[in-house]
mmCIF file of C-alpha atoms in Angstrom:
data_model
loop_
_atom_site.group_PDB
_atom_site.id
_atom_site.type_symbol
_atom_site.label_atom_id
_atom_site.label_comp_id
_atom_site.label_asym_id
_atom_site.label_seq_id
_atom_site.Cartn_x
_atom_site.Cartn_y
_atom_site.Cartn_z
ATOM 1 C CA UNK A 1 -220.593 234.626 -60.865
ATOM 2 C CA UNK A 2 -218.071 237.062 -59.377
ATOM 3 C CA UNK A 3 -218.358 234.767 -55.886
ATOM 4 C CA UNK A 4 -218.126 231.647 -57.512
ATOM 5 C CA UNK A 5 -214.621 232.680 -59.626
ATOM 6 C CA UNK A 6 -213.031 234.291 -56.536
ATOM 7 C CA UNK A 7 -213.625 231.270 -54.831
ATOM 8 C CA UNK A 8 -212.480 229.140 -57.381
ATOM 9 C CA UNK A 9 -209.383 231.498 -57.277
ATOM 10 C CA UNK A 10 -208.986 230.765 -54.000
ATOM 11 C CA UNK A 11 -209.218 227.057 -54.102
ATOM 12 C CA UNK A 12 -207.138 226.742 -56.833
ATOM 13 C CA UNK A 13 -204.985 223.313 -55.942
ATOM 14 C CA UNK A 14 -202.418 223.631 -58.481
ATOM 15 C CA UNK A 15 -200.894 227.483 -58.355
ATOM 16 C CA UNK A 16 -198.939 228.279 -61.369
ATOM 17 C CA UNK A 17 -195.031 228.045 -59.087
ATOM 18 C CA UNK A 18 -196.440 225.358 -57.720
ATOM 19 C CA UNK A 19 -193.752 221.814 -58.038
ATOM 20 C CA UNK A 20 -196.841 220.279 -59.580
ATOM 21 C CA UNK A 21 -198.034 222.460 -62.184
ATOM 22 C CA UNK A 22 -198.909 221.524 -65.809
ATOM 23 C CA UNK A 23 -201.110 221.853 -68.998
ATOM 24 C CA UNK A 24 -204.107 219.634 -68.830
ATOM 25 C CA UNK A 25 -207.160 218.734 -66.566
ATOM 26 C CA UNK A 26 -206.739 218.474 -62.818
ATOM 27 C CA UNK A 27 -205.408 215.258 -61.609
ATOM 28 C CA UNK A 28 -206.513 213.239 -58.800
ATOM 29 C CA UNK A 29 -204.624 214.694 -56.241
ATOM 30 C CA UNK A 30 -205.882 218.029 -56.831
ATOM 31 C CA UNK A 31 -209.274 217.206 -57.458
ATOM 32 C CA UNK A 32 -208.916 216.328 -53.761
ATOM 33 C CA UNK A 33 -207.623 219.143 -52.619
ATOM 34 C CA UNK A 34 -209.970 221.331 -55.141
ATOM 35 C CA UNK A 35 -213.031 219.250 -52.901
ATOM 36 C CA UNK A 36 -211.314 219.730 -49.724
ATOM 37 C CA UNK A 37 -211.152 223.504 -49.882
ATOM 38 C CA UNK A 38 -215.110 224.062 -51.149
ATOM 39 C CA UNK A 39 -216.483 221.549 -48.722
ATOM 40 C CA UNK A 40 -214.410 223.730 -45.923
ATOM 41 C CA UNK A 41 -215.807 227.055 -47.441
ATOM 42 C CA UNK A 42 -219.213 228.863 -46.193
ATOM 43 C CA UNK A 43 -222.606 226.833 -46.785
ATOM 44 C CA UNK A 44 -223.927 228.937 -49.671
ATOM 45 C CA UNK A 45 -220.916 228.778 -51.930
ATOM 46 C CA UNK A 46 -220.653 224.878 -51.162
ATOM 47 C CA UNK A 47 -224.365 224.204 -52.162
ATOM 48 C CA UNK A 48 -223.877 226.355 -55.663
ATOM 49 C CA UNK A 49 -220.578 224.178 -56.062
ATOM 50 C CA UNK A 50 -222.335 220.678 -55.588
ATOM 51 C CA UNK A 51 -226.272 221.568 -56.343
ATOM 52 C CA UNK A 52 -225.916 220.702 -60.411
ATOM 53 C CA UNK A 53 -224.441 217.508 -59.870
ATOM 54 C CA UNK A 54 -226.451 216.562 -56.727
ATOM 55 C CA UNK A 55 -229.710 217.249 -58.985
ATOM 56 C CA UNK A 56 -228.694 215.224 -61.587
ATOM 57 C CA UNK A 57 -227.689 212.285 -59.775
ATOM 58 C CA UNK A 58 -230.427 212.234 -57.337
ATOM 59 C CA UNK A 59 -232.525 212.438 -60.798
ATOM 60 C CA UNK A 60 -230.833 209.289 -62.104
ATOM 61 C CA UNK A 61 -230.868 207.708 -58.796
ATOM 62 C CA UNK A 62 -234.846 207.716 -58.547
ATOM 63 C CA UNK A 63 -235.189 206.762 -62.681
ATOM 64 C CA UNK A 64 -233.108 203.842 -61.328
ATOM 65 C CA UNK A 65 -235.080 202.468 -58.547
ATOM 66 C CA UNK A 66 -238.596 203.355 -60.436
ATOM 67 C CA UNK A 67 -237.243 200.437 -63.339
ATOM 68 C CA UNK A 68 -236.186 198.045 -60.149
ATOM 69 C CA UNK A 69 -239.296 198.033 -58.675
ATOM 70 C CA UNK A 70 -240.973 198.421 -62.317
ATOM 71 C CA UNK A 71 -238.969 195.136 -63.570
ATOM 72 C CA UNK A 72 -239.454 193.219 -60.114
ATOM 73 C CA UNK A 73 -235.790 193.349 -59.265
ATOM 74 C CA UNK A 74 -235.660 193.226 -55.573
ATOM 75 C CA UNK A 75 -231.116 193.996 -55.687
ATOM 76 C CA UNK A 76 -231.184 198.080 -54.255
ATOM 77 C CA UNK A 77 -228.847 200.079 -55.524
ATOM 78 C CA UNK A 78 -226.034 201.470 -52.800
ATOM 79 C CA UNK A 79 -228.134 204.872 -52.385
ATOM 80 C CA UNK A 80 -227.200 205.417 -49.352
ATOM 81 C CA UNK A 81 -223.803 206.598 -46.982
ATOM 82 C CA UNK A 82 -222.398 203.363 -45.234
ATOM 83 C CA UNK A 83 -222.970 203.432 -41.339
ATOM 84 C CA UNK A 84 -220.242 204.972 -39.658
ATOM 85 C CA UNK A 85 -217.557 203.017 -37.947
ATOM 86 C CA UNK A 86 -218.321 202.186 -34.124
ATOM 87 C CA UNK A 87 -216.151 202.065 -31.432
ATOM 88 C CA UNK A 88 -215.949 198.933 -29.157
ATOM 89 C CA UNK A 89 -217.048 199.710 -25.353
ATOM 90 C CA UNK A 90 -214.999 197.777 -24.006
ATOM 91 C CA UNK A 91 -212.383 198.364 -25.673
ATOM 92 C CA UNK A 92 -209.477 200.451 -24.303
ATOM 93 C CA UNK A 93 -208.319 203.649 -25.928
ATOM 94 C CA UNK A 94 -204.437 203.364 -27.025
ATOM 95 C CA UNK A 95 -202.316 206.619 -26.881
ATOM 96 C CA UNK A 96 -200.268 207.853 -29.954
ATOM 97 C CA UNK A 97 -197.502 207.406 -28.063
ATOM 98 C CA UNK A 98 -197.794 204.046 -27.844
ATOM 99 C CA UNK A 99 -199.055 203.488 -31.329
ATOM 100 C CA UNK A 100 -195.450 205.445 -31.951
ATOM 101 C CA UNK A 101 -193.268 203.064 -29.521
ATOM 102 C CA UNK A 102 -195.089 199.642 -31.837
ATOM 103 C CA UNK A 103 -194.693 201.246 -35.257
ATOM 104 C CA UNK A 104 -190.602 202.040 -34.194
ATOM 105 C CA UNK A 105 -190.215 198.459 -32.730
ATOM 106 C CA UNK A 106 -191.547 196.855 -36.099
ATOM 107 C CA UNK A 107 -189.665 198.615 -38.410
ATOM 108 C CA UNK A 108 -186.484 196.938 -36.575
ATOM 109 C CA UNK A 109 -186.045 194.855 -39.516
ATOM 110 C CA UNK A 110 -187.381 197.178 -42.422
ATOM 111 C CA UNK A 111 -190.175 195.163 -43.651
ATOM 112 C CA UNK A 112 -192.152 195.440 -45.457
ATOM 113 C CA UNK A 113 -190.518 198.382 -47.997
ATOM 114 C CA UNK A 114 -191.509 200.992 -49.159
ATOM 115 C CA UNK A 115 -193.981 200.598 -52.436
ATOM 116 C CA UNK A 116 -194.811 203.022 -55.080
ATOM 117 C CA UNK A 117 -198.621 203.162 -55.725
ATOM 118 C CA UNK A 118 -201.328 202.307 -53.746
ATOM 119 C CA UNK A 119 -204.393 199.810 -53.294
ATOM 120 C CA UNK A 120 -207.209 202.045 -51.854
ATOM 121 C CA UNK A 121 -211.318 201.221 -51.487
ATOM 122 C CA UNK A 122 -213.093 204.718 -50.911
ATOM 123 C CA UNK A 123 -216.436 206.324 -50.742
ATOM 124 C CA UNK A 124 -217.592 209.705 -50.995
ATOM 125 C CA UNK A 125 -220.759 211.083 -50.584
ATOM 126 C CA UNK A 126 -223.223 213.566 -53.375
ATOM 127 C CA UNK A 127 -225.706 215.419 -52.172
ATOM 128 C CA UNK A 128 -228.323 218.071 -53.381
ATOM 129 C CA UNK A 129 -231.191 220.261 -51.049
ATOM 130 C CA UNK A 130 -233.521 218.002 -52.118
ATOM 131 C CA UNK A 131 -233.204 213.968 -52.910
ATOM 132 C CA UNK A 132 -231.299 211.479 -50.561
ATOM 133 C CA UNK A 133 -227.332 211.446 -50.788
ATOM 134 C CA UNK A 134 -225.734 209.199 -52.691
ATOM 135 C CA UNK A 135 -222.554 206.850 -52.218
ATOM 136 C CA UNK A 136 -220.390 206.025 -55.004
ATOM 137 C CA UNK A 137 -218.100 203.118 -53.654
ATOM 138 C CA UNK A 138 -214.818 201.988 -55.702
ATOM 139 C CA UNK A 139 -212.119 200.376 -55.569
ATOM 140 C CA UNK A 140 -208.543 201.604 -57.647
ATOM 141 C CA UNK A 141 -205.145 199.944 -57.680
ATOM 142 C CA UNK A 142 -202.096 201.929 -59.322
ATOM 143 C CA UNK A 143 -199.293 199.915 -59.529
ATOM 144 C CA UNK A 144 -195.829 201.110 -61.365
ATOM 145 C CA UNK A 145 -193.154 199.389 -63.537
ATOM 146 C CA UNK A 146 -189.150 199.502 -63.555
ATOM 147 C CA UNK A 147 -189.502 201.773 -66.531
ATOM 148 C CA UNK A 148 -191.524 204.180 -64.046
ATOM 149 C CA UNK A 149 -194.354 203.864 -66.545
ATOM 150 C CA UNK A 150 -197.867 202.681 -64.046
ATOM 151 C CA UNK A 151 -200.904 201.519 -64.536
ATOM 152 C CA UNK A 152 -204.527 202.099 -62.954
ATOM 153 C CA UNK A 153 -207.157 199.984 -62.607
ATOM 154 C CA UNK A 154 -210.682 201.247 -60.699
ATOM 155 C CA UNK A 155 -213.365 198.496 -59.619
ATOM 156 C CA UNK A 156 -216.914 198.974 -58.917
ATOM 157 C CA UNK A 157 -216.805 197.035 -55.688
ATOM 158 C CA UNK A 158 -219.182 197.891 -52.047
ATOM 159 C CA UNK A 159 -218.412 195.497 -49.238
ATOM 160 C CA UNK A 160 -221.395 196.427 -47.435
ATOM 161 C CA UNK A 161 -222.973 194.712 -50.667
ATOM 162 C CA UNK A 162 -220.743 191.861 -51.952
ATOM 163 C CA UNK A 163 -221.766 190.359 -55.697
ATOM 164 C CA UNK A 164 -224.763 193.213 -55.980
ATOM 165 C CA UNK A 165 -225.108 196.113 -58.351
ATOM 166 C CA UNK A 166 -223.555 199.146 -57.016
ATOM 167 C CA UNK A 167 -223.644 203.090 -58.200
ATOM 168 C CA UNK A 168 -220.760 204.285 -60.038
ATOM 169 C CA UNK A 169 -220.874 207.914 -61.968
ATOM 170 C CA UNK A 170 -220.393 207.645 -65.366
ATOM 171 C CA UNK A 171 -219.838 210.363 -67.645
ATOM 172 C CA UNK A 172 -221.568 212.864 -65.162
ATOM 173 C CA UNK A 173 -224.210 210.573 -64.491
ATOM 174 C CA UNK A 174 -224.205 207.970 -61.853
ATOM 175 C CA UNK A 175 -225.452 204.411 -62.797
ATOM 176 C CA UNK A 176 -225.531 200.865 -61.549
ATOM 177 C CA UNK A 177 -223.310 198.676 -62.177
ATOM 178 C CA UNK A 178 -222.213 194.879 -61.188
ATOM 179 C CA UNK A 179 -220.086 194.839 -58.190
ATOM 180 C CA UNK A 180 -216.102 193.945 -59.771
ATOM 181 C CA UNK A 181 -217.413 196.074 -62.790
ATOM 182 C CA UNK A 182 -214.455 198.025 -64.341
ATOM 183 C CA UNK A 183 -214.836 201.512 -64.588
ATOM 184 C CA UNK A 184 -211.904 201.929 -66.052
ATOM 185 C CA UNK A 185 -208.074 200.623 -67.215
ATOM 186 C CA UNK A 186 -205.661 202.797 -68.018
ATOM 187 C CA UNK A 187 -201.493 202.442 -69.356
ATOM 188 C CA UNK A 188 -199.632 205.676 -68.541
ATOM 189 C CA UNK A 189 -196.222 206.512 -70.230
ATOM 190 C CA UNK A 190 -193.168 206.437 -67.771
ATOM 191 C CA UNK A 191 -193.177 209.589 -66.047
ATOM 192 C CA UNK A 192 -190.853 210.811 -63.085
ATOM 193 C CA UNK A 193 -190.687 213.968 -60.693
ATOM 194 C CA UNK A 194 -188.733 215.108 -58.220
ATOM 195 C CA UNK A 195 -191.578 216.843 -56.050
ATOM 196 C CA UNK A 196 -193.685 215.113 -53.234
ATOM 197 C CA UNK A 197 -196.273 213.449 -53.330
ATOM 198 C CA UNK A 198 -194.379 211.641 -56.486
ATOM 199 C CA UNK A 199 -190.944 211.664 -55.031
ATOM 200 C CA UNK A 200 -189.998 208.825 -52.449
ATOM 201 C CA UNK A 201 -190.847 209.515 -48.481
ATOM 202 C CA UNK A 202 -188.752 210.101 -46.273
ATOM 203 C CA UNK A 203 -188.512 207.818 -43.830
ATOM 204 C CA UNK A 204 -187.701 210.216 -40.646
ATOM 205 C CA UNK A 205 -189.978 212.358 -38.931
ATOM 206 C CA UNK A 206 -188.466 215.604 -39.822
ATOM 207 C CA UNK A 207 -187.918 214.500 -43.263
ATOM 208 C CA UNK A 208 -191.402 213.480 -43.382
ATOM 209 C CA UNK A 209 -192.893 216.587 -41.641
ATOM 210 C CA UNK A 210 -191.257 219.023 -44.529
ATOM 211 C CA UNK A 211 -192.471 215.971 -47.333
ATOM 212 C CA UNK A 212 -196.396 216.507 -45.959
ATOM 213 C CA UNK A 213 -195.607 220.424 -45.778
ATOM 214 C CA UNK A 214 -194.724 220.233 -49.482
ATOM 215 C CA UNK A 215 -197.659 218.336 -50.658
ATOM 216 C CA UNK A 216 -199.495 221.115 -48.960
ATOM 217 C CA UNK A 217 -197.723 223.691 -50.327
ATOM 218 C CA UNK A 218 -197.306 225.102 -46.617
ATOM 219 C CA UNK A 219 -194.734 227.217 -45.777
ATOM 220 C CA UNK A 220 -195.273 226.889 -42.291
ATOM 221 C CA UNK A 221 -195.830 223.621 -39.948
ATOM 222 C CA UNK A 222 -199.182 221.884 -40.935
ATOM 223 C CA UNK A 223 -202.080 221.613 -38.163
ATOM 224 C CA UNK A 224 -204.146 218.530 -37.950
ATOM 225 C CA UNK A 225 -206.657 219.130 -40.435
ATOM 226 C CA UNK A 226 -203.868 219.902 -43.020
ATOM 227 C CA UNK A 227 -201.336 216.971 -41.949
ATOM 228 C CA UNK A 228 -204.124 214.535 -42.322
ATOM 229 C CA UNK A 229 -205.258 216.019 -46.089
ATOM 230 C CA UNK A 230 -201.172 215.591 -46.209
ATOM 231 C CA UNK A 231 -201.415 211.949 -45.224
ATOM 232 C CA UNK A 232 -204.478 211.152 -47.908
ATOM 233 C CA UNK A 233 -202.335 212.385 -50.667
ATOM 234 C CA UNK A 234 -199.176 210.341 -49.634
ATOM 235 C CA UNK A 235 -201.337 207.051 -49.091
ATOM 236 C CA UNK A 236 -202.996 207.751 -52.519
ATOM 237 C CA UNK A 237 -199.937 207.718 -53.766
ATOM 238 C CA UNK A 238 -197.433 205.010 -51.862
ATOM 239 C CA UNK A 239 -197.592 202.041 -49.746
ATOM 240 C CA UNK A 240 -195.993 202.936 -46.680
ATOM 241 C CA UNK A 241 -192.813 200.830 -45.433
ATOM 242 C CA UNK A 242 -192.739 199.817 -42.044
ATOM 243 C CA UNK A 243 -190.038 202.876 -41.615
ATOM 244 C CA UNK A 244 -192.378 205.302 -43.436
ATOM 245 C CA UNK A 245 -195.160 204.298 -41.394
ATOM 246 C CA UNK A 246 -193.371 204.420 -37.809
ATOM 247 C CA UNK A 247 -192.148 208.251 -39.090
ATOM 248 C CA UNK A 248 -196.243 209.164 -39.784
ATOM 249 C CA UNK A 249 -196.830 207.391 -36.508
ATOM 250 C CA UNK A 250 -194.273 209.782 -35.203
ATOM 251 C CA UNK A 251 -195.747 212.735 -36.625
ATOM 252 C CA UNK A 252 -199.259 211.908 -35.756
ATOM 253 C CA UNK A 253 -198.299 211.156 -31.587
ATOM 254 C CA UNK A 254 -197.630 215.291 -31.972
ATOM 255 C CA UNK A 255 -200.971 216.300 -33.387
ATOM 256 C CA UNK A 256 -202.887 218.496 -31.585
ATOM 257 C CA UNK A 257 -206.637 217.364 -31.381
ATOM 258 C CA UNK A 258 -206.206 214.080 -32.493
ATOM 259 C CA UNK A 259 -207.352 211.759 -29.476
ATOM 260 C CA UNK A 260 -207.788 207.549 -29.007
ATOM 261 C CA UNK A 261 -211.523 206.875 -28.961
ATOM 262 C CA UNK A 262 -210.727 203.003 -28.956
ATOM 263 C CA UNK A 263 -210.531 199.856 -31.536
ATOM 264 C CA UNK A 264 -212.697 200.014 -34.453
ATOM 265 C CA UNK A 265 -213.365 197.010 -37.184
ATOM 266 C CA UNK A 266 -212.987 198.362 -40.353
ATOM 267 C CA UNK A 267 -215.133 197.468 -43.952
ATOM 268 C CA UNK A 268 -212.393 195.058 -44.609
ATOM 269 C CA UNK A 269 -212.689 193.322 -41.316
ATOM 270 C CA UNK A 270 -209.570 194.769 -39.410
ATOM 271 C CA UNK A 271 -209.098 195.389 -36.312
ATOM 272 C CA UNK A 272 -207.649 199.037 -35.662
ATOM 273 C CA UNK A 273 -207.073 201.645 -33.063
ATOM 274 C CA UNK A 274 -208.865 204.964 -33.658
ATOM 275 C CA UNK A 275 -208.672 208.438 -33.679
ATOM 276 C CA UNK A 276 -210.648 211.136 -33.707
ATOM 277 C CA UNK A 277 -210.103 214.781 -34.794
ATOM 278 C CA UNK A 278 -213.147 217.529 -34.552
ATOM 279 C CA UNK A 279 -213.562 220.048 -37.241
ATOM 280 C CA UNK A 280 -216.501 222.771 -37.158
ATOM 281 C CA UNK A 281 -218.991 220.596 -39.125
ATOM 282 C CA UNK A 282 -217.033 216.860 -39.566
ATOM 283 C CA UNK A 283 -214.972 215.043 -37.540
ATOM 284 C CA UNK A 284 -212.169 212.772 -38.958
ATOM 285 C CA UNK A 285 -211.855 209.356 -37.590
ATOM 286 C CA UNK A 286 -208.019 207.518 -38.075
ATOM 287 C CA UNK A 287 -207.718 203.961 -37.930
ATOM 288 C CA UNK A 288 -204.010 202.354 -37.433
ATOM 289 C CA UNK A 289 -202.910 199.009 -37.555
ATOM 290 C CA UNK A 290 -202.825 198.088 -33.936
ATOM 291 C CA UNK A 291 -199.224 196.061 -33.837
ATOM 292 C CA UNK A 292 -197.492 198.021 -36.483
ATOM 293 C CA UNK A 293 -199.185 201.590 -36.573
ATOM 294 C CA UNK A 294 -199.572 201.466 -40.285
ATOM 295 C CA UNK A 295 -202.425 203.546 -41.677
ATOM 296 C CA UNK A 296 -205.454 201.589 -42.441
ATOM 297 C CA UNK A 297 -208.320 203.656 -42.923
ATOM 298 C CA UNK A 298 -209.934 207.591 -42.944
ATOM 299 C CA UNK A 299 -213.311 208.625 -42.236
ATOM 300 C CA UNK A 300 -215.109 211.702 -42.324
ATOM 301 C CA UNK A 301 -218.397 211.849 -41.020
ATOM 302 C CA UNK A 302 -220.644 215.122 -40.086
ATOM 303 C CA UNK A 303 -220.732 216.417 -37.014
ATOM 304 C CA UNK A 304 -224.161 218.746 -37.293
ATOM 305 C CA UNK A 305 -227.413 218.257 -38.701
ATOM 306 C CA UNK A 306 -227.800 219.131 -42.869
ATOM 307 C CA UNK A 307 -231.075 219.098 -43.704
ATOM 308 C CA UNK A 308 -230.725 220.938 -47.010
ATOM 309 C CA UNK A 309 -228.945 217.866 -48.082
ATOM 310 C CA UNK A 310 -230.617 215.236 -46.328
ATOM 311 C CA UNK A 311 -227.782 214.348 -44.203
ATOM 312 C CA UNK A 312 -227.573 214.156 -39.975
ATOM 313 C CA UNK A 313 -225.149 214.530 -37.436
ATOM 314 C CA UNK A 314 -223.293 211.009 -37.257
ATOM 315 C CA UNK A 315 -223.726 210.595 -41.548
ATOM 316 C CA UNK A 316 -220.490 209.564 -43.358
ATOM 317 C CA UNK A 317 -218.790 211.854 -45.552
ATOM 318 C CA UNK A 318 -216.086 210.181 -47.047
ATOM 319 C CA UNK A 319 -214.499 206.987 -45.907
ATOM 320 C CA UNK A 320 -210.630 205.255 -47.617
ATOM 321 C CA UNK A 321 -209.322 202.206 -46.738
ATOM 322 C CA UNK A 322 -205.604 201.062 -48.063
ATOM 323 C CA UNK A 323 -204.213 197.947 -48.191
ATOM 324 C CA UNK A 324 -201.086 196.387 -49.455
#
């Protein structure tokens, strides 16, 4: 118990002088972060972190394909990680640089703006030492109001599985569900803060650099793994501009270990230029808008064999893809 509460301690997303602190339950941002930091910590304290709820969804998962096969439904539920994306062969890698020089020429005009709230399909992956992952695919818009109240709407949805039932947890317990199932809808009262990732991008580099340092609650420049964690939050938050995105672009032509494998089609069906940046055990794959540089996709996939939770080198992790 000691372990687990100094790493807890550790992990903690939302530090009491933090810009974002508050009464209540963590929010979505820093559940992200909170994940983040345990997946990144040694193996033992991850697999005491995400054993309980592997367990019990790899449980539910089997009770749920015994009834299929009991009830003659031949419709499988989404048990397992999408395929990872592949890079074309032929297809020629295209520096950051140049992804930089597109996303500056156009946002000439300034269009599209600058959006609050975002339009985001994602997966992430549960596992436990002994049952096959799962993948729990969704789909959430958040979309704001002049009064700065918002709402959120999250959609069962899988496009590896269009119109089929998909897996969705549920009150701790993952379930099928019909794809376009809401999971749920939800009116918040206006709200309004002055602290990133709430308050408006900037939409210069340097401006944008200290914005993604802030989310992080660095105090010094961000490295790659931290400036993209930076760039999850801020696209889980706000549609880009085309001057917001040709600042990222920017920012991401400096990033040290982030290198163009080549062009990618995404789970929507878009064409993008990736790249790839190589952790100890996962490597992060970016996917940009090949005219425009705008951020359309992150994947995480593992880099090393995991046999204690049924996962291989090459498996996917986590995947997002935003639209507009």
């Amino acid at each position: 118990m000691a372990d687990e509460l100094e790493l807890l301690r550790r992990a903690n997303p939302v530090p009491a002088d933090g810009p974002h602190f508050g009464d209540g339950p963590l929010d979505h941002t820093a559940e992200r972060h909170l994940d983040r930091l345990l997946h990144d910590r040694p193996r033992a304290p991850r697999r005491r972190a995400r054993l309980t709820w592997g367990l019990a969804a790899a449980a539910v998962v089997t009770a749920l394909v015994s009834a299929l096969l009991l009830t003659g439904q031949t419709t499988a539920p989404a048990v397992a990680a999408p395929r990872p994306l592949v890079v074309r062969a032929d297809a020629s890698p295209v520096s950051l640089k140049t992804m930089a020089e597109r996303a500056r020429a156009a946002a000439a005009d300034g269009s599209p703006a600058l959006r609050k709230g975002t339009h985001v399909q994602s997966w992430s992956l549960g596992m436990s030492e002994d049952k096959p992952p799962i993948t729990l695919p969704e789909e959430r818009i958040v979309r704001w109001n002049a009064d700065d109240s918002h709402t959120e709407l999250v959609v069962a949805t899988d496009p590896r599985h269009p119109g089929k039932p998909v897996l969705r947890e549920t009150d701790g317990e993952p379930r099928l569900v019909e794809d376009g199932h809401v999971i749920s809808r939800q009116t918040y009262p206006p709200s309004w803060s002055d602290a990133p990732p709430q308050s408006v991008p900037p939409h210069d580099a340097a401006g944008l650099r200290a914005y993604l340092e802030e989310v992080q609650y660095s105090d010094s420049p961000l490295h790659t793994a931290g400036l993209l964690d930076a760039v999850t939050v801020l696209l889980d938050h706000w549609t880009l501009g085309a001057r917001e995105s040709a600042a990222l672009a920017r920012l991401l032509a400096d990033a040290e270990g982030l290198r163009p494998v080549g062009q990618v089609t995404d789970r929507l069906g878009r064409r993008g230029q990736a790249y790839v940046y190589d952790g100890s055990v996962t490597r992060r794959m970016l996917v940009l808008d090949p005219a425009t540089g705008t951020v359309l996709g992150m994947e995480t996939t593992f880099t090393k064999d995991e046999p204690e939770y049924g996962v291989k080198a090459g498996d996917v992790m986590e995947y997002s893809a935003w639209m507009r």
